[in-house]
Amino acid sequence: MNLRVALALGTATLAAGALAPAAAASPPGIVWEATSADGYECGHLDVPMSYQDPSLGAAQLAIARLPATDQAHKLGTIFFNPGGPGSSGRFAPVLTPALHARFDIVGFDPRGVGASSKIHCFTDPAQLAVLQRALGTFPLTRAAERQQIADTQTVTDLCEQNAGPLANHLSTGTIARDLDRLRAAFGEPKLRYYGKSYGTYLGETYANLFPGRVGTLALDAVDDPARWATGPGPMSYRLYGFADAPKALSSFLDACAARCPFGYSAILDRLTAGPITVTETNGRQVAVTYQSAIARIHGYLTDAQSAPQLAAFLKALADPASPAPTSPDGPPDIDALLGGGATLCSDAENPRDPTAWWDYADRADHIARGFGPYDVYKTLPCATWEITDTGRYTGPWNHPTAPILLLANRQGDLETPYAGAQRTEHLLANARLLTLDTYGHGSRGKSTCIDTWLDGYFTTGAVPARGTICAPDRGPFDAAQSTMAW
């Protein structure tokens, strides 16, 4: 698709601190270790295990700095978080070519993740089998529900026994205080920050813990912080990400048109009767269950540019003689995955009765078939994991700050629904929502219009007029363009 000019480009506002002095060349407190072959300067920073009780000792944050390419005209440092929780953010992307030129970009593994201090729940590799059964799926029968609850209880019991004291210091409130230590270590009087998905909740928390230190915060794929932290029912239900699944699926099917000669509902009906065996393009045969199909469809729908792979996958399910795309390989970082779980369970109010998830999943299933229970059961471990962090932050969310830029996709985002971004624009004291007219999770790198606003926001503090909508540079089935490589 050709770029359409954004609707209404006027009424820019300047953010306080947008032109703060450049970062110091050698940040105090940071121990530099090595430079990677691709130019990242790696190191670590020690931070308090607990900001409420310094006697508990230290945790370590692994960091990497991608230096600005134009050091002579550098404007400072942008900090980066990719989402999660539980995802490594140490090696940040360039964000945009213009931002890479004028800013150092610093990524870090949050505590509990990657090369930073982590928890370890398992003492025997054989214990991983129960984790594989318990996570990333959802029950279809009451018997399966009982098994999933039992398996999940086993996992959380092992974490309580083995994770150690760090497990009770992994809330986003604590991680936001880590981020402020990083800001200070790099000599930045105000925080410049790009966060995606969960990274938006981290940014929202930072903005309300340290409102006077907000410079420019770009929050992409926005979580509603109030629903994240508090409210009835499982957090994964009240965020309502599954409600955007039918919108995203409809956008995909409309774009797919004649490329999709199959009935989507009929495919799900067949899967409820039993697995379908498909042959992937690498020759491997895979038995696809109803739950694993939902998980893969969900994954493909988080990026509109994965539309050809989703079409091929659905075609293979409808006609097993058609080749299916290769399924994702590689085991996850189990410790980081559970560290992210500890963050979720520390942050959010959830029921203490694990059987409560069944009814919420059923309600969600009536809104978004399959996607609803897949989403809701993600937080089942929080029912049985006895974990707390005195550094937890639950609001208020409207402390006055410099302007904060929100980015969201209005045709459906299964992880962070568009309605949540709209609520957050009004919930925060000074936020502006910039909309991308596509489906998927995250807007940066998908639209010249979006990236141009990002460049302007970080360099001058300018935000778009309310209601501004950008077009993607290409549609779901359009060929890739080399200019979007970042």
Short mmCIF file of C-alpha atoms in Angstrom, two decimals:
data_model
loop_
_atom_site.label_atom_id
_atom_site.label_comp_id
_atom_site.label_asym_id
_atom_site.label_seq_id
_atom_site.Cartn_x
_atom_site.Cartn_y
_atom_site.Cartn_z
CA MET A 1 0.00 0.00 0.00
CA ASN A 2 1.18 3.54 -0.74
CA LEU A 3 1.68 5.81 2.21
CA ARG A 4 -1.23 8.05 2.92
CA VAL A 5 -0.49 11.36 4.58
CA ALA A 6 -1.62 11.30 8.22
CA LEU A 7 -4.91 13.00 8.93
CA ALA A 8 -4.43 16.37 10.60
CA LEU A 9 -0.76 16.99 11.22
CA GLY A 10 -1.10 20.26 13.10
CA THR A 11 -1.05 21.45 16.71
CA ALA A 12 2.34 20.16 17.84
CA THR A 13 3.31 20.45 21.49
CA LEU A 14 6.84 20.66 22.90
CA ALA A 15 7.80 18.22 25.65
CA ALA A 16 9.82 19.57 28.54
CA GLY A 17 13.32 18.12 28.59
CA ALA A 18 13.20 17.01 24.93
CA LEU A 19 16.51 18.73 24.26
CA ALA A 20 18.27 17.78 27.51
CA PRO A 21 22.08 17.63 27.45
CA ALA A 22 23.80 14.63 25.89
CA ALA A 23 24.73 11.67 28.07
CA ALA A 24 28.17 11.39 29.62
CA ALA A 25 30.68 9.28 27.70
CA SER A 26 31.44 7.04 30.70
CA PRO A 27 28.38 6.68 32.93
CA PRO A 28 29.33 6.37 36.61
CA GLY A 29 28.42 3.10 38.32
CA ILE A 30 28.31 1.10 35.13
CA VAL A 31 30.91 -1.65 34.73
CA TRP A 32 31.79 -2.00 31.07
CA GLU A 33 32.79 -5.48 29.98
CA ALA A 34 33.08 -5.85 26.21
CA THR A 35 32.01 -4.58 22.80
CA SER A 36 30.13 -7.00 20.56
CA ALA A 37 31.00 -7.61 16.93
CA ASP A 38 27.95 -5.60 15.87
CA GLY A 39 28.92 -2.56 17.92
CA TYR A 40 27.03 -2.90 21.21
CA GLU A 41 28.95 -1.80 24.30
CA CYS A 42 28.07 -4.30 27.03
CA GLY A 43 28.19 -3.93 30.79
CA HIS A 44 26.18 -4.12 33.99
CA LEU A 45 24.85 -1.93 36.77
CA ASP A 46 24.24 -3.04 40.35
CA VAL A 47 20.95 -1.89 41.90
CA PRO A 48 19.31 -2.58 45.27
CA MET A 49 17.50 -5.90 45.58
CA SER A 50 14.83 -3.92 47.46
CA TYR A 51 14.34 -0.17 47.39
CA GLN A 52 12.43 -0.46 50.67
CA ASP A 53 15.08 -2.53 52.50
CA PRO A 54 18.64 -1.82 51.26
CA SER A 55 20.03 -4.41 53.69
CA LEU A 56 18.88 -7.20 51.35
CA GLY A 57 21.82 -6.59 49.02
CA ALA A 58 22.02 -6.02 45.28
CA ALA A 59 20.66 -7.25 41.98
CA GLN A 60 22.51 -6.88 38.70
CA LEU A 61 21.18 -5.41 35.44
CA ALA A 62 22.81 -6.43 32.15
CA ILE A 63 22.92 -3.51 29.71
CA ALA A 64 24.10 -2.77 26.20
CA ARG A 65 24.56 0.61 24.54
CA LEU A 66 24.25 1.09 20.78
CA PRO A 67 26.17 4.32 20.18
CA ALA A 68 24.74 7.07 18.00
CA THR A 69 26.29 7.04 14.54
CA ASP A 70 26.62 10.84 14.56
CA GLN A 71 28.39 11.38 17.87
CA ALA A 72 29.25 14.98 17.01
CA HIS A 73 25.54 15.87 16.96
CA LYS A 74 24.27 13.40 19.55
CA LEU A 75 21.25 14.56 21.55
CA GLY A 76 21.39 12.01 24.36
CA THR A 77 20.18 8.50 25.24
CA ILE A 78 16.96 6.60 24.56
CA PHE A 79 16.22 3.64 26.83
CA PHE A 80 14.39 0.62 25.40
CA ASN A 81 12.14 -2.19 26.59
CA PRO A 82 10.67 -4.74 24.12
CA GLY A 83 7.79 -6.05 26.24
CA GLY A 84 7.13 -9.29 28.04
CA PRO A 85 7.44 -9.37 30.94
CA GLY A 86 10.17 -11.95 30.67
CA SER A 87 11.70 -10.78 27.37
CA SER A 88 15.32 -9.78 26.98
CA GLY A 89 15.80 -6.16 25.99
CA ARG A 90 19.58 -5.89 26.29
CA PHE A 91 20.32 -5.52 22.58
CA ALA A 92 17.98 -2.78 21.44
CA PRO A 93 17.09 -2.23 17.78
CA VAL A 94 18.03 1.02 16.05
CA LEU A 95 14.37 2.16 16.41
CA THR A 96 14.63 4.35 13.27
CA PRO A 97 17.67 5.40 11.22
CA ALA A 98 17.25 9.03 12.29
CA LEU A 99 17.09 8.13 15.99
CA HIS A 100 20.10 5.82 15.65
CA ALA A 101 22.06 8.72 14.20
CA ARG A 102 21.31 11.24 16.97
CA PHE A 103 20.88 9.08 20.10
CA ASP A 104 22.68 6.35 21.93
CA ILE A 105 20.12 3.57 22.42
CA VAL A 106 20.43 1.60 25.64
CA GLY A 107 18.72 -1.72 26.19
CA PHE A 108 18.70 -3.74 29.39
CA ASP A 109 17.53 -7.08 30.65
CA PRO A 110 15.10 -6.30 33.47
CA ARG A 111 15.81 -8.04 36.75
CA GLY A 112 14.63 -11.64 36.46
CA VAL A 113 15.43 -11.80 32.72
CA GLY A 114 18.29 -12.79 30.42
CA ALA A 115 21.77 -11.89 31.64
CA SER A 116 20.49 -9.94 34.65
CA SER A 117 19.91 -11.49 38.08
CA LYS A 118 17.37 -14.30 37.66
CA ILE A 119 15.29 -16.75 39.63
CA HIS A 120 15.71 -20.52 39.23
CA CYS A 121 12.64 -22.62 39.96
CA PHE A 122 13.86 -26.03 38.79
CA THR A 123 16.60 -28.16 40.28
CA ASP A 124 16.18 -31.19 37.98
CA PRO A 125 15.67 -31.19 34.17
CA ALA A 126 12.94 -33.79 34.65
CA GLN A 127 10.83 -31.10 36.34
CA LEU A 128 10.49 -29.25 33.03
CA ALA A 129 7.95 -31.78 31.78
CA VAL A 130 5.28 -30.42 34.10
CA LEU A 131 6.02 -26.88 32.94
CA GLN A 132 5.56 -27.92 29.32
CA ARG A 133 2.15 -29.37 30.17
CA ALA A 134 1.05 -26.42 32.27
CA LEU A 135 1.95 -23.31 30.32
CA GLY A 136 0.86 -21.91 26.97
CA THR A 137 -2.30 -23.98 26.71
CA PHE A 138 -5.87 -24.10 28.02
CA PRO A 139 -8.28 -26.87 29.00
CA LEU A 140 -11.28 -27.96 26.95
CA THR A 141 -12.78 -30.31 29.54
CA ARG A 142 -13.21 -30.30 33.29
CA ALA A 143 -10.77 -33.20 33.57
CA ALA A 144 -8.18 -31.23 31.61
CA GLU A 145 -8.85 -28.24 33.85
CA ARG A 146 -8.10 -30.27 36.96
CA GLN A 147 -4.85 -31.53 35.41
CA GLN A 148 -3.78 -28.03 34.37
CA ILE A 149 -4.47 -26.66 37.84
CA ALA A 150 -2.47 -29.49 39.42
CA ASP A 151 0.45 -29.01 37.01
CA THR A 152 0.44 -25.27 37.53
CA GLN A 153 0.40 -25.73 41.30
CA THR A 154 3.45 -27.98 40.98
CA VAL A 155 5.32 -25.29 39.05
CA THR A 156 4.46 -22.50 41.50
CA ASP A 157 5.35 -24.74 44.47
CA LEU A 158 8.77 -25.36 42.93
CA CYS A 159 9.24 -21.63 42.43
CA GLU A 160 8.33 -20.89 46.04
CA GLN A 161 10.82 -23.53 47.19
CA ASN A 162 13.73 -22.65 44.92
CA ALA A 163 13.46 -19.12 43.48
CA GLY A 164 15.04 -17.32 46.42
CA PRO A 165 14.52 -13.76 47.63
CA LEU A 166 14.65 -12.09 44.21
CA ALA A 167 11.21 -13.54 43.38
CA ASN A 168 9.63 -11.09 45.83
CA HIS A 169 11.32 -8.09 44.21
CA LEU A 170 10.24 -8.35 40.57
CA SER A 171 7.23 -6.03 40.35
CA THR A 172 7.11 -3.37 37.67
CA GLY A 173 7.30 -0.72 40.40
CA THR A 174 10.70 -2.09 41.36
CA ILE A 175 11.80 -2.39 37.72
CA ALA A 176 10.75 1.24 37.13
CA ARG A 177 13.05 2.26 39.99
CA ASP A 178 15.81 0.28 38.26
CA LEU A 179 15.10 2.26 35.10
CA ASP A 180 15.51 5.48 37.06
CA ARG A 181 18.88 4.26 38.34
CA LEU A 182 19.89 3.61 34.72
CA ARG A 183 18.76 7.11 33.70
CA ALA A 184 20.89 8.64 36.45
CA ALA A 185 23.89 6.41 35.66
CA PHE A 186 23.89 7.67 32.08
CA GLY A 187 23.72 11.27 33.21
CA GLU A 188 20.29 12.00 31.78
CA PRO A 189 18.23 14.56 33.76
CA LYS A 190 15.06 13.39 32.00
CA LEU A 191 14.10 9.95 30.73
CA ARG A 192 13.82 9.30 27.01
CA TYR A 193 12.24 5.89 26.52
CA TYR A 194 10.63 3.64 23.93
CA GLY A 195 8.64 0.72 25.33
CA LYS A 196 6.47 -1.81 23.54
CA SER A 197 3.63 -3.93 24.97
CA TYR A 198 4.50 -4.66 28.62
CA GLY A 199 7.14 -1.98 28.14
CA THR A 200 4.28 0.51 27.97
CA TYR A 201 3.17 -0.51 31.46
CA LEU A 202 6.73 -0.04 32.64
CA GLY A 203 6.71 3.44 31.08
CA GLU A 204 3.34 4.30 32.62
CA THR A 205 4.59 3.17 36.02
CA TYR A 206 7.78 5.19 35.67
CA ALA A 207 5.84 8.29 34.61
CA ASN A 208 3.73 8.17 37.75
CA LEU A 209 6.52 7.27 40.17
CA PHE A 210 8.84 9.95 38.73
CA PRO A 211 6.61 12.45 36.89
CA GLY A 212 9.16 15.25 37.08
CA ARG A 213 11.78 13.11 35.32
CA VAL A 214 9.71 12.37 32.22
CA GLY A 215 11.29 13.71 29.07
CA THR A 216 9.95 11.82 26.05
CA LEU A 217 8.18 8.47 26.49
CA ALA A 218 6.93 6.66 23.38
CA LEU A 219 4.65 3.78 24.37
CA ASP A 220 3.84 1.38 21.52
CA ALA A 221 1.04 -1.22 21.82
CA VAL A 222 -0.46 0.22 24.96
CA ASP A 223 -1.50 -1.63 28.10
CA ASP A 224 -4.22 -0.07 30.27
CA PRO A 225 -2.35 0.35 33.58
CA ALA A 226 -5.44 0.49 35.77
CA ARG A 227 -6.77 -2.81 34.44
CA TRP A 228 -3.31 -4.36 34.58
CA ALA A 229 -2.89 -3.67 38.29
CA THR A 230 -6.35 -3.81 39.82
CA GLY A 231 -9.90 -5.01 39.32
CA PRO A 232 -12.07 -8.12 39.53
CA GLY A 233 -11.25 -11.41 37.85
CA PRO A 234 -7.99 -12.59 36.31
CA MET A 235 -5.82 -9.78 34.98
CA SER A 236 -5.63 -11.58 31.64
CA TYR A 237 -9.42 -11.37 31.39
CA ARG A 238 -9.88 -7.74 32.38
CA LEU A 239 -7.23 -6.51 29.90
CA TYR A 240 -9.61 -7.86 27.22
CA GLY A 241 -6.96 -8.40 24.57
CA PHE A 242 -8.95 -11.34 23.18
CA ALA A 243 -11.75 -8.93 22.23
CA ASP A 244 -9.56 -7.57 19.43
CA ALA A 245 -8.99 -11.05 17.97
CA PRO A 246 -12.17 -11.10 15.83
CA LYS A 247 -11.25 -7.65 14.46
CA ALA A 248 -7.73 -8.72 13.56
CA LEU A 249 -8.95 -12.02 12.09
CA SER A 250 -11.58 -10.20 10.02
CA SER A 251 -8.95 -7.75 8.73
CA PHE A 252 -6.74 -10.69 7.76
CA LEU A 253 -9.54 -12.61 6.02
CA ASP A 254 -10.65 -9.49 4.13
CA ALA A 255 -7.10 -9.00 2.86
CA CYS A 256 -6.69 -12.71 2.12
CA ALA A 257 -9.85 -12.93 -0.02
CA ALA A 258 -9.31 -15.47 -2.83
CA ARG A 259 -6.02 -16.60 -1.29
CA CYS A 260 -8.06 -18.23 1.49
CA PRO A 261 -10.39 -20.81 -0.11
CA PHE A 262 -11.44 -22.35 3.19
CA GLY A 263 -13.88 -21.83 6.02
CA TYR A 264 -12.18 -20.65 9.19
CA SER A 265 -14.94 -21.88 11.52
CA ALA A 266 -14.95 -25.25 9.79
CA ILE A 267 -11.23 -25.61 10.53
CA LEU A 268 -11.83 -24.99 14.23
CA ASP A 269 -14.74 -27.44 14.21
CA ARG A 270 -12.46 -30.13 12.77
CA LEU A 271 -9.80 -29.41 15.37
CA THR A 272 -12.25 -29.77 18.25
CA ALA A 273 -12.81 -33.34 17.06
CA GLY A 274 -9.09 -34.13 17.20
CA PRO A 275 -5.63 -33.11 15.95
CA ILE A 276 -4.88 -32.52 12.27
CA THR A 277 -1.51 -33.73 10.98
CA VAL A 278 0.19 -31.30 8.60
CA THR A 279 3.49 -31.54 6.72
CA GLU A 280 5.69 -28.51 7.09
CA THR A 281 7.87 -27.12 4.31
CA ASN A 282 10.93 -28.75 5.93
CA GLY A 283 9.26 -32.16 5.60
CA ARG A 284 8.45 -32.56 9.28
CA GLN A 285 4.99 -33.88 10.15
CA VAL A 286 3.27 -32.12 13.04
CA ALA A 287 0.04 -33.01 14.83
CA VAL A 288 -1.78 -29.72 15.36
CA THR A 289 -4.23 -29.61 18.25
CA TYR A 290 -7.01 -27.10 18.74
CA GLN A 291 -4.95 -25.32 21.40
CA SER A 292 -1.70 -25.28 19.42
CA ALA A 293 -3.56 -24.01 16.34
CA ILE A 294 -5.03 -21.13 18.32
CA ALA A 295 -1.59 -20.28 19.69
CA ARG A 296 -0.04 -20.19 16.20
CA ILE A 297 -2.91 -18.22 14.67
CA HIS A 298 -2.64 -15.78 17.56
CA GLY A 299 1.08 -15.40 16.89
CA TYR A 300 0.60 -14.79 13.18
CA LEU A 301 -2.11 -12.19 13.83
CA THR A 302 0.28 -10.10 15.95
CA ASP A 303 2.03 -9.03 12.73
CA ALA A 304 0.11 -8.18 9.57
CA GLN A 305 3.21 -9.03 7.53
CA SER A 306 2.82 -12.65 8.68
CA ALA A 307 -0.40 -12.89 6.65
CA PRO A 308 1.14 -15.16 3.95
CA GLN A 309 2.31 -17.61 6.63
CA LEU A 310 -1.08 -17.57 8.34
CA ALA A 311 -2.84 -18.19 5.03
CA ALA A 312 -0.54 -21.14 4.32
CA PHE A 313 -1.06 -22.56 7.82
CA LEU A 314 -4.86 -22.37 7.59
CA LYS A 315 -4.81 -23.83 4.08
CA ALA A 316 -2.76 -26.78 5.37
CA LEU A 317 -5.25 -27.37 8.17
CA ALA A 318 -8.12 -27.31 5.66
CA ASP A 319 -6.22 -29.48 3.17
CA PRO A 320 -3.34 -31.48 4.72
CA ALA A 321 -1.93 -32.03 1.23
CA SER A 322 -0.88 -28.36 1.29
CA PRO A 323 2.45 -27.59 2.95
CA ALA A 324 2.39 -25.73 6.26
CA PRO A 325 4.99 -23.12 7.24
CA THR A 326 7.68 -24.32 9.60
CA SER A 327 6.68 -23.99 13.23
CA PRO A 328 8.83 -21.88 15.54
CA ASP A 329 11.86 -23.69 16.92
CA GLY A 330 14.03 -23.20 19.97
CA PRO A 331 13.22 -23.64 23.65
CA PRO A 332 12.36 -20.53 25.67
CA ASP A 333 14.55 -19.18 28.44
CA ILE A 334 12.67 -20.94 31.25
CA ASP A 335 14.13 -18.83 34.05
CA ALA A 336 13.26 -15.60 32.23
CA LEU A 337 9.78 -16.93 31.43
CA LEU A 338 9.12 -17.59 35.10
CA GLY A 339 10.75 -14.31 36.10
CA GLY A 340 8.24 -12.60 33.84
CA GLY A 341 5.50 -14.63 35.49
CA ALA A 342 6.67 -13.41 38.87
CA THR A 343 6.38 -9.83 37.60
CA LEU A 344 2.81 -10.44 36.39
CA CYS A 345 1.75 -12.06 39.63
CA SER A 346 3.46 -9.38 41.75
CA ASP A 347 1.82 -6.56 39.79
CA ALA A 348 -1.75 -7.67 39.40
CA GLU A 349 -4.75 -8.57 41.51
CA ASN A 350 -6.00 -12.05 40.62
CA PRO A 351 -8.41 -14.55 42.18
CA ARG A 352 -6.87 -16.97 44.66
CA ASP A 353 -9.13 -19.82 43.55
CA PRO A 354 -7.72 -21.44 40.37
CA THR A 355 -11.13 -22.87 39.44
CA ALA A 356 -12.35 -19.29 38.85
CA TRP A 357 -10.48 -19.20 35.52
CA TRP A 358 -12.89 -21.67 33.89
CA ASP A 359 -15.91 -19.34 33.96
CA TYR A 360 -13.89 -16.31 32.83
CA ALA A 361 -12.41 -18.36 29.98
CA ASP A 362 -15.89 -19.47 28.95
CA ARG A 363 -17.10 -15.86 28.83
CA ALA A 364 -14.05 -14.89 26.79
CA ASP A 365 -14.58 -17.83 24.43
CA HIS A 366 -18.03 -16.48 23.54
CA ILE A 367 -16.39 -13.21 22.52
CA ALA A 368 -13.38 -14.66 20.69
CA ARG A 369 -13.52 -18.36 19.97
CA GLY A 370 -10.34 -20.07 21.13
CA PHE A 371 -8.46 -16.82 21.64
CA GLY A 372 -10.46 -16.05 24.79
CA PRO A 373 -9.44 -19.07 26.88
CA TYR A 374 -5.93 -19.01 25.40
CA ASP A 375 -5.55 -15.48 26.74
CA VAL A 376 -7.30 -15.94 30.07
CA TYR A 377 -5.35 -19.00 31.21
CA LYS A 378 -2.00 -17.19 30.85
CA THR A 379 -2.32 -15.90 34.40
CA LEU A 380 -3.44 -19.14 36.08
CA PRO A 381 -0.12 -19.42 37.99
CA CYS A 382 -1.01 -16.24 39.88
CA ALA A 383 -3.78 -18.13 41.69
CA THR A 384 -1.31 -20.35 43.55
CA TRP A 385 1.99 -18.44 43.53
CA GLU A 386 2.42 -16.79 46.92
CA ILE A 387 4.45 -13.82 45.84
CA THR A 388 4.47 -10.16 46.85
CA ASP A 389 6.66 -7.11 46.35
CA THR A 390 6.46 -4.11 48.67
CA GLY A 391 7.68 -2.03 45.71
CA ARG A 392 4.50 -2.73 43.73
CA TYR A 393 2.78 0.34 42.26
CA THR A 394 -0.99 0.40 41.67
CA GLY A 395 -1.68 4.06 40.86
CA PRO A 396 -2.76 6.78 40.65
CA TRP A 397 -2.01 7.07 36.94
CA ASN A 398 -2.62 10.77 36.33
CA HIS A 399 0.39 12.57 37.79
CA PRO A 400 1.23 15.62 35.60
CA THR A 401 4.05 14.92 33.14
CA ALA A 402 5.52 16.16 29.90
CA PRO A 403 3.56 14.86 26.86
CA ILE A 404 3.66 11.08 26.40
CA LEU A 405 3.19 9.58 22.92
CA LEU A 406 0.99 6.48 22.61
CA LEU A 407 0.97 4.26 19.50
CA ALA A 408 -1.73 1.69 18.70
CA ASN A 409 -3.23 -0.31 15.83
CA ARG A 410 -6.94 0.16 15.36
CA GLN A 411 -7.82 -2.91 13.26
CA GLY A 412 -7.10 -5.30 16.12
CA ASP A 413 -4.24 -6.04 18.52
CA LEU A 414 -4.66 -9.36 20.33
CA GLU A 415 -2.12 -8.49 23.01
CA THR A 416 -2.98 -4.86 23.80
CA PRO A 417 -6.43 -3.95 22.47
CA TYR A 418 -7.04 -0.60 20.82
CA ALA A 419 -9.75 0.28 23.34
CA GLY A 420 -7.13 0.02 26.09
CA ALA A 421 -4.96 2.57 24.31
CA GLN A 422 -7.95 4.89 23.99
CA ARG A 423 -8.69 4.57 27.70
CA THR A 424 -5.05 5.17 28.58
CA GLU A 425 -4.93 8.39 26.55
CA HIS A 426 -7.53 9.78 28.97
CA LEU A 427 -6.20 8.01 32.06
CA LEU A 428 -2.70 9.51 31.88
CA ALA A 429 -2.44 13.21 32.66
CA ASN A 430 -0.81 14.26 29.37
CA ALA A 431 -0.89 11.63 26.63
CA ARG A 432 -1.53 11.72 22.90
CA LEU A 433 -2.61 8.67 20.87
CA LEU A 434 -1.24 8.18 17.35
CA THR A 435 -3.11 5.44 15.48
CA LEU A 436 -1.91 3.07 12.76
CA ASP A 437 -4.63 1.77 10.44
CA THR A 438 -3.75 -1.91 10.45
CA TYR A 439 -3.92 -4.96 12.70
CA GLY A 440 -1.09 -6.46 14.71
CA HIS A 441 1.01 -5.74 17.76
CA GLY A 442 3.20 -2.64 17.62
CA SER A 443 3.39 0.23 15.13
CA ARG A 444 7.05 1.23 14.86
CA GLY A 445 8.76 0.19 11.62
CA LYS A 446 5.49 -0.40 9.78
CA SER A 447 4.70 3.12 8.61
CA THR A 448 6.84 6.03 7.45
CA CYS A 449 4.19 8.26 9.00
CA ILE A 450 4.56 6.62 12.42
CA ASP A 451 8.35 6.65 12.30
CA THR A 452 8.46 10.28 11.22
CA TRP A 453 6.36 11.22 14.24
CA LEU A 454 8.70 9.15 16.46
CA ASP A 455 11.71 11.00 15.05
CA GLY A 456 10.10 14.36 15.66
CA TYR A 457 8.87 13.47 19.13
CA PHE A 458 12.29 12.40 20.40
CA THR A 459 14.15 15.30 18.81
CA THR A 460 11.72 18.19 19.47
CA GLY A 461 8.96 16.82 21.71
CA ALA A 462 6.29 17.39 19.05
CA VAL A 463 3.14 15.26 19.31
CA PRO A 464 0.41 14.93 16.65
CA ALA A 465 -3.04 16.43 16.75
CA ARG A 466 -5.68 14.35 18.53
CA GLY A 467 -7.21 11.77 16.23
CA THR A 468 -4.23 11.54 13.88
CA ILE A 469 -4.26 8.29 11.89
CA CYS A 470 -1.33 6.92 9.91
CA ALA A 471 -1.43 4.39 7.09
CA PRO A 472 0.89 1.39 6.93
CA ASP A 473 3.46 1.45 4.14
CA ARG A 474 2.18 -1.85 2.80
CA GLY A 475 -0.71 -4.21 3.19
CA PRO A 476 -0.63 -7.70 4.69
CA PHE A 477 0.17 -9.43 1.38
CA ASP A 478 2.32 -6.71 -0.21
CA ALA A 479 5.97 -7.47 -0.88
CA ALA A 480 8.50 -6.37 1.70
CA GLN A 481 10.44 -3.17 1.16
CA SER A 482 14.10 -2.93 2.08
CA THR A 483 13.55 0.51 3.63
CA MET A 484 11.67 -1.13 6.50
CA ALA A 485 14.58 -3.34 7.59
CA TRP A 486 15.03 -1.65 10.95
#
